[in-house]
Amino acid sequence: MKIDFILPSEIEKRSFEIISEELSKMEISIPEEQEPITKRVIHTSADFDYASTMTYSDGAIARAKELIKNGAHIVTDTNMALSGINKKKLAEYGGQVHCFMADEDVAKEAKERQVTRATVSMERAAALDVPVIFAIGNAPTALIQLHEMMESGKFTPEFVIGVPVGFVNVVAAKELFLNSNVPFIINKGRKGGSNIAAAIVNAILYNIDK
């Protein structure tokens, strides 16, 4: 295996070219509007399974862009995703990124109520006085709590990016939103993660005017 000598500024471009070449070899075609997001997820993970498992509700990408342009905030369930999302780009449209998971009062309340911190975090997010895009990459209980609030009529999220990773309740939690009226980007199955959630948000931000 030979080493390719590529300028640092060209590495990402070449990576996306390789992704396109390999998708073509596999005879996989991704819808044009979804392509930048799914390819960035593959770029982040080096996992081509995402080409077949990434799922988008009708008009999802246009809706996400509209929300961001109108100042929507993003709530995520890990500080890793918080760190990975391009906050400077989001701020250009008046948005902020929040993660309540590590807040001491959230941990205290979760312990007292014997629920997960993700459950309390979603309740905190629902109280924000702005439209919110939820980017969930770790905790299926966050998706479950959002769905329970929807079912009870307490709160309906504007948009859900549901890509938690793992084994317990992960698949079922994602499937709660597949037939809902909430716009979504969901990765079916067990795969996902905080890096994937951040990659999806960034792909939307980087292509917001396209």
mmCIF file of C-alpha atoms in Angstrom:
data_model
loop_
_atom_site.group_PDB
_atom_site.id
_atom_site.type_symbol
_atom_site.label_atom_id
_atom_site.label_comp_id
_atom_site.label_asym_id
_atom_site.label_seq_id
_atom_site.Cartn_x
_atom_site.Cartn_y
_atom_site.Cartn_z
ATOM 1 C CA MET A 1 0.000 0.000 0.000
ATOM 2 C CA LYS A 2 1.615 3.218 -1.154
ATOM 3 C CA ILE A 3 1.390 6.520 0.718
ATOM 4 C CA ASP A 4 -0.315 9.353 -1.146
ATOM 5 C CA PHE A 5 1.310 12.743 -0.666
ATOM 6 C CA ILE A 6 -1.515 15.249 -0.434
ATOM 7 C CA LEU A 7 -1.445 18.832 0.775
ATOM 8 C CA PRO A 8 -3.211 19.254 4.140
ATOM 9 C CA SER A 9 -5.686 21.638 2.528
ATOM 10 C CA GLU A 10 -6.632 18.956 -0.004
ATOM 11 C CA ILE A 11 -7.129 15.992 2.353
ATOM 12 C CA GLU A 12 -10.842 16.507 3.004
ATOM 13 C CA LYS A 13 -11.551 17.118 -0.677
ATOM 14 C CA ARG A 14 -9.699 13.928 -1.634
ATOM 15 C CA SER A 15 -11.539 12.000 1.080
ATOM 16 C CA PHE A 16 -14.897 12.983 -0.376
ATOM 17 C CA GLU A 17 -13.687 12.051 -3.856
ATOM 18 C CA ILE A 18 -12.779 8.581 -2.566
ATOM 19 C CA ILE A 19 -16.192 8.257 -0.919
ATOM 20 C CA SER A 20 -17.889 9.165 -4.212
ATOM 21 C CA GLU A 21 -15.722 6.705 -6.134
ATOM 22 C CA GLU A 22 -16.452 3.858 -3.737
ATOM 23 C CA LEU A 23 -20.190 4.552 -3.688
ATOM 24 C CA SER A 24 -20.140 4.480 -7.469
ATOM 25 C CA LYS A 25 -18.352 1.111 -7.458
ATOM 26 C CA MET A 26 -21.003 -0.225 -5.092
ATOM 27 C CA GLU A 27 -23.678 1.188 -7.454
ATOM 28 C CA ILE A 28 -25.157 3.200 -4.593
ATOM 29 C CA SER A 29 -26.898 6.429 -5.509
ATOM 30 C CA ILE A 30 -27.809 8.921 -2.778
ATOM 31 C CA PRO A 31 -30.513 11.552 -3.460
ATOM 32 C CA GLU A 32 -28.867 14.857 -4.306
ATOM 33 C CA GLU A 33 -30.179 16.841 -1.330
ATOM 34 C CA GLN A 34 -29.144 14.085 1.103
ATOM 35 C CA GLU A 35 -25.725 13.515 -0.429
ATOM 36 C CA PRO A 36 -23.708 16.151 1.507
ATOM 37 C CA ILE A 37 -25.047 14.891 4.835
ATOM 38 C CA THR A 38 -24.721 11.161 4.224
ATOM 39 C CA LYS A 39 -21.253 11.576 2.724
ATOM 40 C CA ARG A 40 -20.071 13.639 5.689
ATOM 41 C CA VAL A 41 -21.342 10.923 8.018
ATOM 42 C CA ILE A 42 -19.384 8.342 5.993
ATOM 43 C CA HIS A 43 -16.361 10.655 6.058
ATOM 44 C CA THR A 44 -16.613 10.905 9.854
ATOM 45 C CA SER A 45 -17.025 7.163 10.409
ATOM 46 C CA ALA A 46 -15.379 5.493 7.371
ATOM 47 C CA ASP A 47 -18.509 3.315 7.400
ATOM 48 C CA PHE A 48 -20.397 2.874 4.150
ATOM 49 C CA ASP A 49 -23.352 1.190 5.886
ATOM 50 C CA TYR A 50 -24.667 4.696 6.497
ATOM 51 C CA ALA A 51 -25.388 5.004 2.787
ATOM 52 C CA SER A 52 -28.292 2.595 3.260
ATOM 53 C CA THR A 53 -29.360 3.300 6.853
ATOM 54 C CA MET A 54 -29.559 7.101 6.951
ATOM 55 C CA THR A 55 -33.257 7.993 6.782
ATOM 56 C CA TYR A 56 -34.814 11.398 6.103
ATOM 57 C CA SER A 57 -38.403 12.537 6.472
ATOM 58 C CA ASP A 58 -39.917 14.336 3.490
ATOM 59 C CA GLY A 59 -38.447 17.824 3.188
ATOM 60 C CA ALA A 60 -36.274 17.280 6.260
ATOM 61 C CA ILE A 61 -33.163 19.051 5.026
ATOM 62 C CA ALA A 62 -35.008 22.109 3.753
ATOM 63 C CA ARG A 63 -36.845 22.317 7.073
ATOM 64 C CA ALA A 64 -33.635 22.058 9.111
ATOM 65 C CA LYS A 65 -32.053 24.833 7.050
ATOM 66 C CA GLU A 66 -35.136 27.015 7.479
ATOM 67 C CA LEU A 67 -35.084 26.545 11.242
ATOM 68 C CA ILE A 68 -31.399 27.444 11.474
ATOM 69 C CA LYS A 69 -31.834 30.514 9.291
ATOM 70 C CA ASN A 70 -34.600 31.629 11.645
ATOM 71 C CA GLY A 71 -32.377 31.357 14.713
ATOM 72 C CA ALA A 72 -33.132 27.859 16.013
ATOM 73 C CA HIS A 73 -30.941 26.550 18.804
ATOM 74 C CA ILE A 74 -29.484 23.041 18.889
ATOM 75 C CA VAL A 75 -29.657 20.791 21.932
ATOM 76 C CA THR A 76 -27.441 17.749 22.067
ATOM 77 C CA ASP A 77 -26.969 14.996 24.614
ATOM 78 C CA THR A 78 -23.166 14.961 24.992
ATOM 79 C CA ASN A 79 -20.415 17.504 25.446
ATOM 80 C CA MET A 80 -18.547 15.687 22.668
ATOM 81 C CA ALA A 81 -21.241 16.640 20.163
ATOM 82 C CA LEU A 82 -21.372 20.121 21.676
ATOM 83 C CA SER A 83 -17.642 20.472 21.011
ATOM 84 C CA GLY A 84 -17.908 19.116 17.476
ATOM 85 C CA ILE A 85 -20.702 21.324 16.180
ATOM 86 C CA ASN A 86 -19.559 24.462 14.375
ATOM 87 C CA LYS A 87 -20.880 27.029 16.848
ATOM 88 C CA LYS A 88 -19.392 29.992 14.970
ATOM 89 C CA LYS A 89 -21.306 29.089 11.816
ATOM 90 C CA LEU A 90 -24.524 28.529 13.756
ATOM 91 C CA ALA A 91 -24.092 31.873 15.512
ATOM 92 C CA GLU A 92 -24.174 33.624 12.140
ATOM 93 C CA TYR A 93 -27.908 32.870 12.141
ATOM 94 C CA GLY A 94 -28.454 33.660 15.821
ATOM 95 C CA GLY A 95 -28.352 30.086 17.085
ATOM 96 C CA GLN A 96 -26.589 28.509 20.048
ATOM 97 C CA VAL A 97 -25.733 24.929 21.024
ATOM 98 C CA HIS A 98 -26.739 23.570 24.417
ATOM 99 C CA CYS A 99 -25.931 20.431 26.389
ATOM 100 C CA PHE A 100 -27.473 20.123 29.846
ATOM 101 C CA MET A 101 -26.201 16.627 30.606
ATOM 102 C CA ALA A 102 -23.255 17.671 32.785
ATOM 103 C CA ASP A 103 -25.095 20.366 34.738
ATOM 104 C CA GLU A 104 -24.977 19.671 38.468
ATOM 105 C CA ASP A 105 -28.629 20.519 39.002
ATOM 106 C CA VAL A 106 -29.629 18.154 36.195
ATOM 107 C CA ALA A 107 -27.667 15.318 37.791
ATOM 108 C CA LYS A 108 -29.195 16.102 41.207
ATOM 109 C CA GLU A 109 -32.757 16.156 39.882
ATOM 110 C CA ALA A 110 -32.230 12.958 37.881
ATOM 111 C CA LYS A 111 -30.950 11.168 40.983
ATOM 112 C CA GLU A 112 -33.842 12.390 43.122
ATOM 113 C CA ARG A 113 -36.437 11.325 40.539
ATOM 114 C CA GLN A 114 -34.566 8.111 39.631
ATOM 115 C CA VAL A 115 -34.562 8.971 35.935
ATOM 116 C CA THR A 116 -31.697 9.497 33.515
ATOM 117 C CA ARG A 117 -29.954 12.824 33.076
ATOM 118 C CA ALA A 118 -31.063 12.671 29.437
ATOM 119 C CA THR A 119 -34.687 12.704 30.570
ATOM 120 C CA VAL A 120 -34.182 15.838 32.668
ATOM 121 C CA SER A 121 -32.074 17.434 29.937
ATOM 122 C CA MET A 122 -34.858 17.057 27.386
ATOM 123 C CA GLU A 123 -37.285 18.692 29.829
ATOM 124 C CA ARG A 124 -34.847 21.605 30.216
ATOM 125 C CA ALA A 125 -34.541 21.875 26.452
ATOM 126 C CA ALA A 126 -38.313 21.944 26.052
ATOM 127 C CA ALA A 127 -38.402 24.998 28.314
ATOM 128 C CA LEU A 128 -36.143 27.041 26.030
ATOM 129 C CA ASP A 129 -38.059 29.930 24.518
ATOM 130 C CA VAL A 130 -36.757 29.290 20.994
ATOM 131 C CA PRO A 131 -37.255 26.676 18.265
ATOM 132 C CA VAL A 132 -34.958 23.709 18.972
ATOM 133 C CA ILE A 133 -33.278 21.109 16.793
ATOM 134 C CA PHE A 134 -32.416 18.050 18.870
ATOM 135 C CA ALA A 135 -29.186 16.278 17.896
ATOM 136 C CA ILE A 136 -29.122 13.025 19.873
ATOM 137 C CA GLY A 137 -26.064 10.831 19.398
ATOM 138 C CA ASN A 138 -25.739 8.884 22.608
ATOM 139 C CA ALA A 139 -28.828 8.519 24.797
ATOM 140 C CA PRO A 140 -31.878 6.647 23.496
ATOM 141 C CA THR A 141 -33.672 7.783 26.654
ATOM 142 C CA ALA A 142 -33.497 11.332 25.268
ATOM 143 C CA LEU A 143 -35.509 10.257 22.232
ATOM 144 C CA ILE A 144 -37.899 8.264 24.420
ATOM 145 C CA GLN A 145 -38.489 11.293 26.662
ATOM 146 C CA LEU A 146 -39.106 13.567 23.677
ATOM 147 C CA HIS A 147 -41.633 11.095 22.310
ATOM 148 C CA GLU A 148 -43.371 10.794 25.691
ATOM 149 C CA MET A 149 -43.689 14.582 25.898
ATOM 150 C CA MET A 150 -45.170 14.576 22.396
ATOM 151 C CA GLU A 151 -47.651 11.847 23.283
ATOM 152 C CA SER A 152 -48.776 13.699 26.404
ATOM 153 C CA GLY A 153 -49.168 16.965 24.510
ATOM 154 C CA LYS A 154 -46.584 18.754 26.658
ATOM 155 C CA PHE A 155 -44.086 19.513 23.921
ATOM 156 C CA THR A 156 -43.413 18.803 20.255
ATOM 157 C CA PRO A 157 -39.852 19.187 18.958
ATOM 158 C CA GLU A 158 -39.324 21.178 15.788
ATOM 159 C CA PHE A 159 -36.764 18.699 14.430
ATOM 160 C CA VAL A 160 -35.027 15.527 15.601
ATOM 161 C CA ILE A 161 -31.640 14.191 14.567
ATOM 162 C CA GLY A 162 -31.734 10.731 16.114
ATOM 163 C CA VAL A 163 -28.478 8.791 15.878
ATOM 164 C CA PRO A 164 -27.783 7.260 19.310
ATOM 165 C CA VAL A 165 -25.366 4.337 19.291
ATOM 166 C CA GLY A 166 -25.561 1.160 21.342
ATOM 167 C CA PHE A 167 -27.648 -1.863 22.197
ATOM 168 C CA VAL A 168 -30.287 -1.093 24.839
ATOM 169 C CA ASN A 169 -33.451 0.550 23.420
ATOM 170 C CA VAL A 170 -31.423 2.212 20.649
ATOM 171 C CA VAL A 171 -33.289 0.768 17.662
ATOM 172 C CA ALA A 172 -36.719 1.078 19.294
ATOM 173 C CA ALA A 173 -36.088 4.685 20.360
ATOM 174 C CA LYS A 174 -35.186 5.696 16.820
ATOM 175 C CA GLU A 175 -38.238 3.949 15.403
ATOM 176 C CA LEU A 176 -40.543 6.044 17.595
ATOM 177 C CA PHE A 177 -39.952 8.967 15.245
ATOM 178 C CA LEU A 178 -40.035 7.188 11.892
ATOM 179 C CA ASN A 179 -43.830 7.418 11.688
ATOM 180 C CA SER A 180 -44.241 10.680 13.585
ATOM 181 C CA ASN A 181 -45.123 14.096 12.199
ATOM 182 C CA VAL A 182 -41.845 15.572 13.458
ATOM 183 C CA PRO A 183 -39.238 16.250 10.742
ATOM 184 C CA PHE A 184 -36.275 13.969 11.305
ATOM 185 C CA ILE A 185 -32.935 12.597 10.222
ATOM 186 C CA ILE A 186 -32.566 9.125 11.743
ATOM 187 C CA ASN A 187 -29.954 6.446 11.296
ATOM 188 C CA LYS A 188 -31.720 3.111 11.483
ATOM 189 C CA GLY A 189 -30.105 0.343 13.497
ATOM 190 C CA ARG A 190 -27.528 0.354 16.284
ATOM 191 C CA LYS A 191 -24.930 2.632 14.731
ATOM 192 C CA GLY A 192 -24.492 6.337 15.404
ATOM 193 C CA GLY A 193 -22.736 8.406 18.028
ATOM 194 C CA SER A 194 -21.962 11.936 19.139
ATOM 195 C CA ASN A 195 -19.552 12.386 16.235
ATOM 196 C CA ILE A 196 -22.300 11.390 13.811
ATOM 197 C CA ALA A 197 -24.780 13.835 15.361
ATOM 198 C CA ALA A 198 -22.231 16.645 15.053
ATOM 199 C CA ALA A 199 -21.373 15.647 11.477
ATOM 200 C CA ILE A 200 -25.032 15.860 10.456
ATOM 201 C CA VAL A 201 -25.457 19.312 11.983
ATOM 202 C CA ASN A 202 -22.246 20.554 10.385
ATOM 203 C CA ALA A 203 -23.195 19.188 6.980
ATOM 204 C CA ILE A 204 -26.444 21.129 7.151
ATOM 205 C CA LEU A 205 -24.609 24.285 8.223
ATOM 206 C CA TYR A 206 -21.940 23.961 5.519
ATOM 207 C CA ASN A 207 -24.570 23.535 2.806
ATOM 208 C CA ILE A 208 -27.203 25.869 4.184
ATOM 209 C CA ASP A 209 -27.264 28.152 1.132
ATOM 210 C CA LYS A 210 -27.259 25.364 -1.438
#
